[in-house]
Tab-separated table of N, CA, C and O in Angstrom:
chain	number	residue	atom	x	y	z
A	1	GLN	N	85.437	109.503	77.378
A	1	GLN	CA	85.703	108.590	78.501
A	1	GLN	C	87.172	108.698	78.913
A	1	GLN	O	88.049	108.769	78.068
A	2	VAL	N	87.377	108.752	80.228
A	2	VAL	CA	88.725	108.810	80.778
A	2	VAL	C	89.033	107.500	81.484
A	2	VAL	O	88.181	106.944	82.178
A	3	GLN	N	90.215	106.989	81.309
A	3	GLN	CA	90.682	105.828	82.054
A	3	GLN	C	91.846	106.268	82.938
A	3	GLN	O	92.636	107.129	82.548
A	4	VAL	N	91.922	105.686	84.135
A	4	VAL	CA	93.012	106.025	85.053
A	4	VAL	C	93.610	104.753	85.628
A	4	VAL	O	92.913	103.756	85.821
A	5	ALA	N	94.905	104.817	85.913
A	5	ALA	CA	95.601	103.689	86.497
A	5	ALA	C	96.613	104.187	87.504
A	5	ALA	O	97.400	105.091	87.199
A	6	GLU	N	96.555	103.608	88.714
A	6	GLU	CA	97.470	103.994	89.773
A	6	GLU	C	98.670	103.045	89.815
A	6	GLU	O	98.578	101.892	89.398
A	7	SER	N	99.741	103.543	90.393
A	7	SER	CA	100.920	102.722	90.663
A	7	SER	C	101.673	103.331	91.835
A	7	SER	O	101.417	104.472	92.221
A	8	GLY	N	102.571	102.539	92.414
A	8	GLY	CA	103.451	103.071	93.442
A	8	GLY	C	103.133	102.654	94.861
A	8	GLY	O	103.842	103.039	95.789
A	9	GLY	N	102.086	101.882	95.072
A	9	GLY	CA	101.796	101.430	96.423
A	9	GLY	C	102.813	100.406	96.888
A	9	GLY	O	103.710	100.004	96.155
A	10	GLY	N	102.671	99.991	98.133
A	10	GLY	CA	103.575	98.992	98.680
A	10	GLY	C	103.518	98.971	100.185
A	10	GLY	O	102.610	99.539	100.789
A	11	SER	N	104.500	98.299	100.776
A	11	SER	CA	104.592	98.177	102.226
A	11	SER	C	105.801	98.943	102.721
A	11	SER	O	106.877	98.879	102.118
A	12	VAL	N	105.620	99.651	103.821
A	12	VAL	CA	106.694	100.462	104.376
A	12	VAL	C	106.529	100.523	105.885
A	12	VAL	O	105.411	100.358	106.403
A	13	GLN	N	107.609	100.749	106.574
A	13	GLN	CA	107.532	100.919	108.018
A	13	GLN	C	107.137	102.345	108.361
A	13	GLN	O	107.339	103.280	107.569
A	14	ALA	N	106.583	102.497	109.539
A	14	ALA	CA	106.193	103.823	110.009
A	14	ALA	C	107.381	104.778	109.928
A	14	ALA	O	108.521	104.404	110.272
A	15	GLY	N	107.103	105.991	109.461
A	15	GLY	CA	108.152	106.978	109.277
A	15	GLY	C	108.723	107.003	107.873
A	15	GLY	O	109.458	107.931	107.514
A	16	GLY	N	108.399	106.000	107.083
A	16	GLY	CA	108.903	105.913	105.728
A	16	GLY	C	108.099	106.745	104.746
A	16	GLY	O	107.173	107.470	105.127
A	17	SER	N	108.463	106.615	103.470
A	17	SER	CA	107.833	107.396	102.410
A	17	SER	C	107.443	106.500	101.242
A	17	SER	O	108.078	105.473	100.990
A	18	LEU	N	106.417	106.924	100.545
A	18	LEU	CA	105.994	106.301	99.293
A	18	LEU	C	105.516	107.400	98.361
A	18	LEU	O	105.038	108.444	98.821
A	19	ARG	N	105.606	107.140	97.063
A	19	ARG	CA	105.081	108.073	96.063
A	19	ARG	C	104.122	107.314	95.161
A	19	ARG	O	104.500	106.346	94.513
A	20	LEU	N	102.889	107.786	95.135
A	20	LEU	CA	101.878	107.201	94.269
A	20	LEU	C	101.794	108.001	92.974
A	20	LEU	O	101.958	109.222	92.988
A	21	SER	N	101.503	107.297	91.890
A	21	SER	CA	101.323	107.944	90.598
A	21	SER	C	100.006	107.495	89.991
A	21	SER	O	99.540	106.384	90.239
A	22	CYS	N	99.414	108.380	89.201
A	22	CYS	CA	98.172	108.068	88.503
A	22	CYS	C	98.308	108.593	87.085
A	22	CYS	O	98.636	109.770	86.884
A	23	ALA	N	98.053	107.720	86.124
A	23	ALA	CA	98.123	108.107	84.718
A	23	ALA	C	96.732	108.083	84.130
A	23	ALA	O	96.013	107.086	84.255
A	24	ALA	N	96.348	109.185	83.498
A	24	ALA	CA	95.040	109.280	82.848
A	24	ALA	C	95.207	109.181	81.346
A	24	ALA	O	96.195	109.648	80.780
A	25	SER	N	94.226	108.558	80.705
A	25	SER	CA	94.242	108.430	79.253
A	25	SER	C	92.819	108.543	78.732
A	25	SER	O	91.864	108.576	79.498
A	26	GLY	N	92.682	108.615	77.417
A	26	GLY	CA	91.359	108.763	76.825
A	26	GLY	C	91.025	110.232	76.618
A	26	GLY	O	91.843	111.003	76.129
A	27	SER	N	89.823	110.635	77.014
A	27	SER	CA	89.339	112.010	76.810
A	27	SER	C	89.922	112.950	77.855
A	27	SER	O	89.201	113.589	78.626
A	28	THR	N	91.237	113.056	77.872
A	28	THR	CA	91.918	113.828	78.924
A	28	THR	C	91.676	115.322	78.809
A	28	THR	O	91.885	116.052	79.774
A	29	PHE	N	91.201	115.796	77.651
A	29	PHE	CA	90.914	117.221	77.485
A	29	PHE	C	89.833	117.669	78.461
A	29	PHE	O	89.727	118.841	78.795
A	30	SER	N	89.013	116.723	78.924
A	30	SER	CA	87.882	117.050	79.783
A	30	SER	C	88.250	117.087	81.271
A	30	SER	O	87.432	117.496	82.096
A	31	ILE	N	89.473	116.687	81.612
A	31	ILE	CA	89.843	116.551	83.024
A	31	ILE	C	89.899	117.904	83.709
A	31	ILE	O	90.534	118.834	83.232
A	32	ASN	N	89.256	117.982	84.871
A	32	ASN	CA	89.280	119.181	85.692
A	32	ASN	C	90.041	118.842	86.978
A	32	ASN	O	91.255	118.817	87.010
A	33	ALA	N	89.331	118.544	88.038
A	33	ALA	CA	89.987	118.226	89.307
A	33	ALA	C	90.420	116.759	89.342
A	33	ALA	O	89.835	115.898	88.680
A	34	MET	N	91.455	116.493	90.118
A	34	MET	CA	91.954	115.141	90.340
A	34	MET	C	92.209	114.983	91.830
A	34	MET	O	92.518	115.976	92.522
A	35	GLY	N	92.104	113.753	92.314
A	35	GLY	CA	92.306	113.575	93.745
A	35	GLY	C	92.702	112.164	94.117
A	35	GLY	O	92.595	111.238	93.307
A	36	TRP	N	93.169	112.029	95.327
A	36	TRP	CA	93.498	110.735	95.924
A	36	TRP	C	92.534	110.463	97.075
A	36	TRP	O	92.267	111.345	97.889
A	37	TYR	N	92.062	109.229	97.119
A	37	TYR	CA	91.116	108.802	98.137
A	37	TYR	C	91.642	107.524	98.782
A	37	TYR	O	92.342	106.742	98.151
A	38	ARG	N	91.278	107.297	100.028
A	38	ARG	CA	91.699	106.102	100.759
A	38	ARG	C	90.482	105.370	101.278
A	38	ARG	O	89.527	105.978	101.777
A	39	GLN	N	90.548	104.063	101.182
A	39	GLN	CA	89.470	103.227	101.704
A	39	GLN	C	90.058	102.056	102.475
A	39	GLN	O	91.014	101.425	102.020
A	40	VAL	N	89.482	101.804	103.649
A	40	VAL	CA	89.833	100.620	104.433
A	40	VAL	C	88.602	99.742	104.494
A	40	VAL	O	87.477	100.228	104.360
A	41	PRO	N	88.789	98.440	104.724
A	41	PRO	CA	87.649	97.514	104.717
A	41	PRO	C	86.549	97.949	105.676
A	41	PRO	O	86.815	98.287	106.840
A	42	GLY	N	85.333	97.941	105.195
A	42	GLY	CA	84.186	98.259	106.028
A	42	GLY	C	83.911	99.732	106.201
A	42	GLY	O	82.962	100.099	106.905
A	43	GLU	N	84.733	100.575	105.576
A	43	GLU	CA	84.538	102.008	105.719
A	43	GLU	C	84.361	102.664	104.360
A	43	GLU	O	84.661	102.080	103.319
A	44	GLN	N	83.910	103.906	104.372
A	44	GLN	CA	83.711	104.617	103.117
A	44	GLN	C	85.036	105.099	102.564
A	44	GLN	O	86.052	105.139	103.255
A	45	ARG	N	84.999	105.445	101.303
A	45	ARG	CA	86.177	105.979	100.628
A	45	ARG	C	86.275	107.471	100.945
A	45	ARG	O	85.356	108.241	100.656
A	46	ASP	N	87.378	107.867	101.550
A	46	ASP	CA	87.538	109.251	101.998
A	46	ASP	C	88.585	110.001	101.180
A	46	ASP	O	89.596	109.424	100.780
A	47	LEU	N	88.353	111.283	101.023
A	47	LEU	CA	89.300	112.132	100.316
A	47	LEU	C	90.574	112.310	101.135
A	47	LEU	O	90.523	112.619	102.326
A	48	VAL	N	91.710	112.120	100.485
A	48	VAL	CA	93.004	112.378	101.110
A	48	VAL	C	93.520	113.745	100.671
A	48	VAL	O	93.935	114.561	101.492
A	49	ALA	N	93.489	113.980	99.370
A	49	ALA	CA	93.956	115.253	98.826
A	49	ALA	C	93.390	115.425	97.427
A	49	ALA	O	93.164	114.437	96.723
A	50	SER	N	93.182	116.675	97.038
A	50	SER	CA	92.700	116.967	95.697
A	50	SER	C	93.438	118.172	95.141
A	50	SER	O	94.025	118.964	95.897
A	51	ILE	N	93.388	118.299	93.823
A	51	ILE	CA	94.066	119.407	93.159
A	51	ILE	C	93.268	119.798	91.930
A	51	ILE	O	92.807	118.946	91.167
A	52	SER	N	93.072	121.102	91.759
A	52	SER	CA	92.346	121.594	90.600
A	52	SER	C	93.270	121.643	89.385
A	52	SER	O	94.490	121.465	89.499
A	53	ARG	N	92.681	121.917	88.238
A	53	ARG	CA	93.481	121.991	87.022
A	53	ARG	C	94.528	123.116	87.119
A	53	ARG	O	95.622	123.002	86.581
A	54	ARG	N	94.183	124.152	87.870
A	54	ARG	CA	95.098	125.285	88.018
A	54	ARG	C	96.090	125.098	89.159
A	54	ARG	O	96.942	125.945	89.376
A	55	GLY	N	95.932	124.000	89.928
A	55	GLY	CA	96.918	123.712	90.956
A	55	GLY	C	96.502	124.035	92.378
A	55	GLY	O	97.313	123.887	93.299
A	56	SER	N	95.273	124.427	92.593
A	56	SER	CA	94.804	124.652	93.951
A	56	SER	C	94.630	123.308	94.651
A	56	SER	O	94.039	122.386	94.096
A	57	THR	N	95.141	123.217	95.869
A	57	THR	CA	95.143	121.938	96.577
A	57	THR	C	94.272	121.969	97.826
A	57	THR	O	94.021	123.024	98.413
A	58	ASN	N	93.865	120.775	98.226
A	58	ASN	CA	93.061	120.596	99.430
A	58	ASN	C	93.491	119.277	100.057
A	58	ASN	O	93.674	118.283	99.356
A	59	TYR	N	93.685	119.277	101.385
A	59	TYR	CA	94.151	118.080	102.090
A	59	TYR	C	93.241	117.739	103.258
A	59	TYR	O	92.715	118.627	103.931
A	60	ALA	N	93.110	116.454	103.526
A	60	ALA	CA	92.481	116.027	104.765
A	60	ALA	C	93.378	116.455	105.926
A	60	ALA	O	94.608	116.446	105.806
A	61	ASP	N	92.771	116.803	107.043
A	61	ASP	CA	93.549	117.286	108.188
A	61	ASP	C	94.613	116.279	108.615
A	61	ASP	O	95.716	116.656	109.024
A	62	ALA	N	94.302	114.994	108.514
A	62	ALA	CA	95.205	113.958	109.016
A	62	ALA	C	96.511	113.869	108.237
A	62	ALA	O	97.487	113.289	108.732
A	63	VAL	N	96.545	114.409	107.021
A	63	VAL	CA	97.749	114.273	106.195
A	63	VAL	C	98.450	115.598	105.937
A	63	VAL	O	99.511	115.617	105.311
A	64	LYS	N	97.883	116.692	106.410
A	64	LYS	CA	98.504	117.996	106.173
A	64	LYS	C	99.915	118.037	106.753
A	64	LYS	O	100.150	117.600	107.880
A	65	GLY	N	100.845	118.537	105.961
A	65	GLY	CA	102.230	118.622	106.388
A	65	GLY	C	103.035	117.360	106.127
A	65	GLY	O	104.262	117.379	106.256
A	66	ARG	N	102.367	116.274	105.762
A	66	ARG	CA	103.070	115.017	105.494
A	66	ARG	C	102.942	114.574	104.034
A	66	ARG	O	103.869	113.985	103.480
A	67	PHE	N	101.787	114.837	103.437
A	67	PHE	CA	101.527	114.423	102.056
A	67	PHE	C	101.531	115.659	101.153
A	67	PHE	O	101.110	116.741	101.570
A	68	THR	N	101.974	115.456	99.912
A	68	THR	CA	101.946	116.516	98.921
A	68	THR	C	101.365	115.973	97.627
A	68	THR	O	101.867	114.984	97.077
A	69	ILE	N	100.305	116.620	97.148
A	69	ILE	CA	99.690	116.236	95.880
A	69	ILE	C	100.199	117.166	94.796
A	69	ILE	O	100.398	118.370	95.029
A	70	SER	N	100.425	116.610	93.612
A	70	SER	CA	100.855	117.426	92.481
A	70	SER	C	100.345	116.782	91.199
A	70	SER	O	99.945	115.616	91.201
A	71	ARG	N	100.369	117.551	90.120
A	71	ARG	CA	99.914	117.024	88.840
A	71	ARG	C	100.743	117.616	87.721
A	71	ARG	O	101.287	118.718	87.852
A	72	ASP	N	100.810	116.880	86.625
A	72	ASP	CA	101.488	117.336	85.418
A	72	ASP	C	100.439	117.285	84.312
A	72	ASP	O	100.129	116.211	83.793
A	73	ASN	N	99.871	118.429	83.989
A	73	ASN	CA	98.793	118.471	83.006
A	73	ASN	C	99.266	118.021	81.625
A	73	ASN	O	98.505	117.424	80.867
A	74	ALA	N	100.511	118.296	81.300
A	74	ALA	CA	101.037	117.904	79.990
A	74	ALA	C	101.102	116.385	79.852
A	74	ALA	O	100.939	115.845	78.755
A	75	LYS	N	101.321	115.706	80.974
A	75	LYS	CA	101.427	114.243	80.962
A	75	LYS	C	100.138	113.582	81.440
A	75	LYS	O	100.072	112.349	81.487
A	76	ASN	N	99.136	114.393	81.813
A	76	ASN	CA	97.887	113.848	82.366
A	76	ASN	C	98.184	112.917	83.534
A	76	ASN	O	97.642	111.805	83.629
A	77	ALA	N	99.053	113.381	84.412
A	77	ALA	CA	99.502	112.566	85.531
A	77	ALA	C	99.231	113.254	86.856
A	77	ALA	O	99.253	114.488	86.958
A	78	LEU	N	99.013	112.435	87.864
A	78	LEU	CA	98.746	112.896	89.233
A	78	LEU	C	99.686	112.139	90.156
A	78	LEU	O	99.951	110.958	89.941
A	79	TYR	N	100.171	112.840	91.180
A	79	TYR	CA	101.116	112.224	92.103
A	79	TYR	C	100.701	112.498	93.545
A	79	TYR	O	100.025	113.478	93.839
A	80	LEU	N	101.155	111.623	94.443
A	80	LEU	CA	100.979	111.853	95.873
A	80	LEU	C	102.266	111.420	96.567
A	80	LEU	O	102.585	110.223	96.607
A	81	GLN	N	103.003	112.387	97.059
A	81	GLN	CA	104.198	112.103	97.842
A	81	GLN	C	103.784	111.965	99.302
A	81	GLN	O	103.240	112.910	99.872
A	82	MET	N	104.031	110.817	99.875
A	82	MET	CA	103.618	110.537	101.249
A	82	MET	C	104.858	110.346	102.116
A	82	MET	O	105.617	109.394	101.904
A	83	ASN	N	105.050	111.237	103.052
A	83	ASN	CA	106.183	111.180	103.973
A	83	ASN	C	105.691	110.958	105.394
A	83	ASN	O	104.515	111.164	105.695
A	84	SER	N	106.607	110.554	106.255
A	84	SER	CA	106.284	110.332	107.671
A	84	SER	C	105.034	109.472	107.814
A	84	SER	O	104.118	109.802	108.579
A	85	LEU	N	105.007	108.391	107.089
A	85	LEU	CA	103.821	107.539	107.071
A	85	LEU	C	103.546	106.921	108.429
A	85	LEU	O	104.469	106.603	109.190
A	86	LYS	N	102.251	106.762	108.720
A	86	LYS	CA	101.785	106.194	109.978
A	86	LYS	C	100.951	104.949	109.686
A	86	LYS	O	100.369	104.829	108.593
A	87	PRO	N	100.832	104.051	110.652
A	87	PRO	CA	100.004	102.855	110.424
A	87	PRO	C	98.577	103.201	110.012
A	87	PRO	O	97.970	102.471	109.214
A	88	GLU	N	98.048	104.306	110.507
A	88	GLU	CA	96.679	104.682	110.153
A	88	GLU	C	96.543	105.191	108.719
A	88	GLU	O	95.430	105.450	108.259
A	89	ASP	N	97.633	105.339	108.007
A	89	ASP	CA	97.582	105.685	106.587
A	89	ASP	C	97.326	104.454	105.718
A	89	ASP	O	97.102	104.578	104.513
A	90	THR	N	97.358	103.290	106.327
A	90	THR	CA	97.139	102.043	105.588
A	90	THR	C	95.771	102.022	104.924
A	90	THR	O	94.777	102.447	105.519
A	91	GLY	N	95.726	101.516	103.702
A	91	GLY	CA	94.471	101.387	102.993
A	91	GLY	C	94.704	101.244	101.506
A	91	GLY	O	95.849	101.228	101.046
A	92	VAL	N	93.624	101.154	100.765
A	92	VAL	CA	93.706	101.163	99.311
A	92	VAL	C	93.518	102.604	98.851
A	92	VAL	O	92.532	103.252	99.222
A	93	TYR	N	94.464	103.073	98.088
A	93	TYR	CA	94.428	104.442	97.592
A	93	TYR	C	93.929	104.445	96.151
A	93	TYR	O	94.455	103.722	95.294
A	94	TYR	N	92.923	105.274	95.917
A	94	TYR	CA	92.313	105.380	94.597
A	94	TYR	C	92.558	106.766	94.022
A	94	TYR	O	92.457	107.777	94.736
A	95	CYS	N	92.830	106.788	92.741
A	95	CYS	CA	92.885	108.033	91.992
A	95	CYS	C	91.484	108.318	91.471
A	95	CYS	O	90.846	107.423	90.875
A	96	GLY	N	90.996	109.507	91.676
A	96	GLY	CA	89.697	109.906	91.177
A	96	GLY	C	89.846	111.120	90.275
A	96	GLY	O	90.523	112.083	90.637
A	97	VAL	N	89.221	111.065	89.108
A	97	VAL	CA	89.381	112.122	88.115
A	97	VAL	C	88.016	112.657	87.710
A	97	VAL	O	87.126	111.885	87.329
A	98	LEU	N	87.864	113.966	87.793
A	98	LEU	CA	86.622	114.620	87.384
A	98	LEU	C	86.798	115.188	85.983
A	98	LEU	O	87.623	116.065	85.766
A	99	GLY	N	86.040	114.616	85.056
A	99	GLY	CA	86.050	115.120	83.698
A	99	GLY	C	84.610	115.332	83.268
A	99	GLY	O	83.850	116.033	83.935
A	100	LEU	N	84.202	114.707	82.180
A	100	LEU	CA	82.790	114.746	81.781
A	100	LEU	C	81.964	113.984	82.813
A	100	LEU	O	80.793	114.278	83.019
A	101	GLY	N	82.568	113.002	83.423
A	101	GLY	CA	81.993	112.263	84.543
A	101	GLY	C	83.075	112.090	85.579
A	101	GLY	O	84.098	112.786	85.530
A	102	PHE	N	82.870	111.197	86.526
A	102	PHE	CA	83.903	110.927	87.526
A	102	PHE	C	84.407	109.513	87.313
A	102	PHE	O	83.616	108.573	87.238
A	103	THR	N	85.719	109.359	87.274
A	103	THR	CA	86.326	108.066	86.986
A	103	THR	C	87.255	107.662	88.117
A	103	THR	O	88.072	108.472	88.574
A	104	TRP	N	87.149	106.396	88.529
A	104	TRP	CA	88.040	105.832	89.538
A	104	TRP	C	89.075	104.939	88.880
A	104	TRP	O	88.787	104.251	87.895
A	105	GLY	N	90.266	104.875	89.491
A	105	GLY	CA	91.230	103.866	89.120
A	105	GLY	C	90.924	102.580	89.858
A	105	GLY	O	89.943	102.491	90.609
A	106	GLN	N	91.791	101.590	89.671
A	106	GLN	CA	91.547	100.281	90.285
A	106	GLN	C	92.054	100.214	91.716
A	106	GLN	O	91.738	99.281	92.453
A	107	GLY	N	92.830	101.211	92.123
A	107	GLY	CA	93.341	101.279	93.492
A	107	GLY	C	94.703	100.637	93.634
A	107	GLY	O	95.075	99.736	92.883
A	108	THR	N	95.452	101.113	94.608
A	108	THR	CA	96.761	100.540	94.932
A	108	THR	C	96.887	100.460	96.448
A	108	THR	O	96.539	101.404	97.158
A	109	GLN	N	97.373	99.322	96.922
A	109	GLN	CA	97.439	99.076	98.363
A	109	GLN	C	98.655	99.758	98.977
A	109	GLN	O	99.778	99.643	98.454
A	110	VAL	N	98.425	100.441	100.085
A	110	VAL	CA	99.501	101.010	100.892
A	110	VAL	C	99.388	100.417	102.290
A	110	VAL	O	98.333	100.493	102.916
A	111	THR	N	100.455	99.798	102.756
A	111	THR	CA	100.471	99.194	104.082
A	111	THR	C	101.631	99.775	104.873
A	111	THR	O	102.783	99.717	104.436
A	112	VAL	N	101.314	100.347	106.028
A	112	VAL	CA	102.337	100.945	106.887
A	112	VAL	C	102.361	100.157	108.189
A	112	VAL	O	101.361	100.088	108.900
A	113	SER	N	103.493	99.572	108.497
A	113	SER	CA	103.620	98.764	109.701
A	113	SER	C	104.326	99.555	110.806
A	113	SER	O	105.173	100.405	110.531
A	114	SER	N	103.970	99.231	112.025
A	114	SER	CA	104.546	99.960	113.169
A	114	SER	C	105.851	99.331	113.627
A	114	SER	O	106.218	98.244	113.202
């Protein structure tokens, strides 16, 4: 079993930056891909960015060139550097980890004001 916990959310004005972190614990030997997802009220949880164990990345079109996903396998950590934030980036950001199963964190709120 893997447990994950996010941190680093907050409120920022448009054009600002935030860095999200995700720490995994438990059966971390099983972790393969990791990703960040965003959810707003009444909508589904959508992929923002993902990264494989070897470092291959994938981004949603809306964040390409502004967000950077990275991971530290030695620390079982996942990061999301978010620059040039826009109001439409607002939402709850979840860390998702694929290991023996798929595990979600509790989410962290990101609010971008215009």
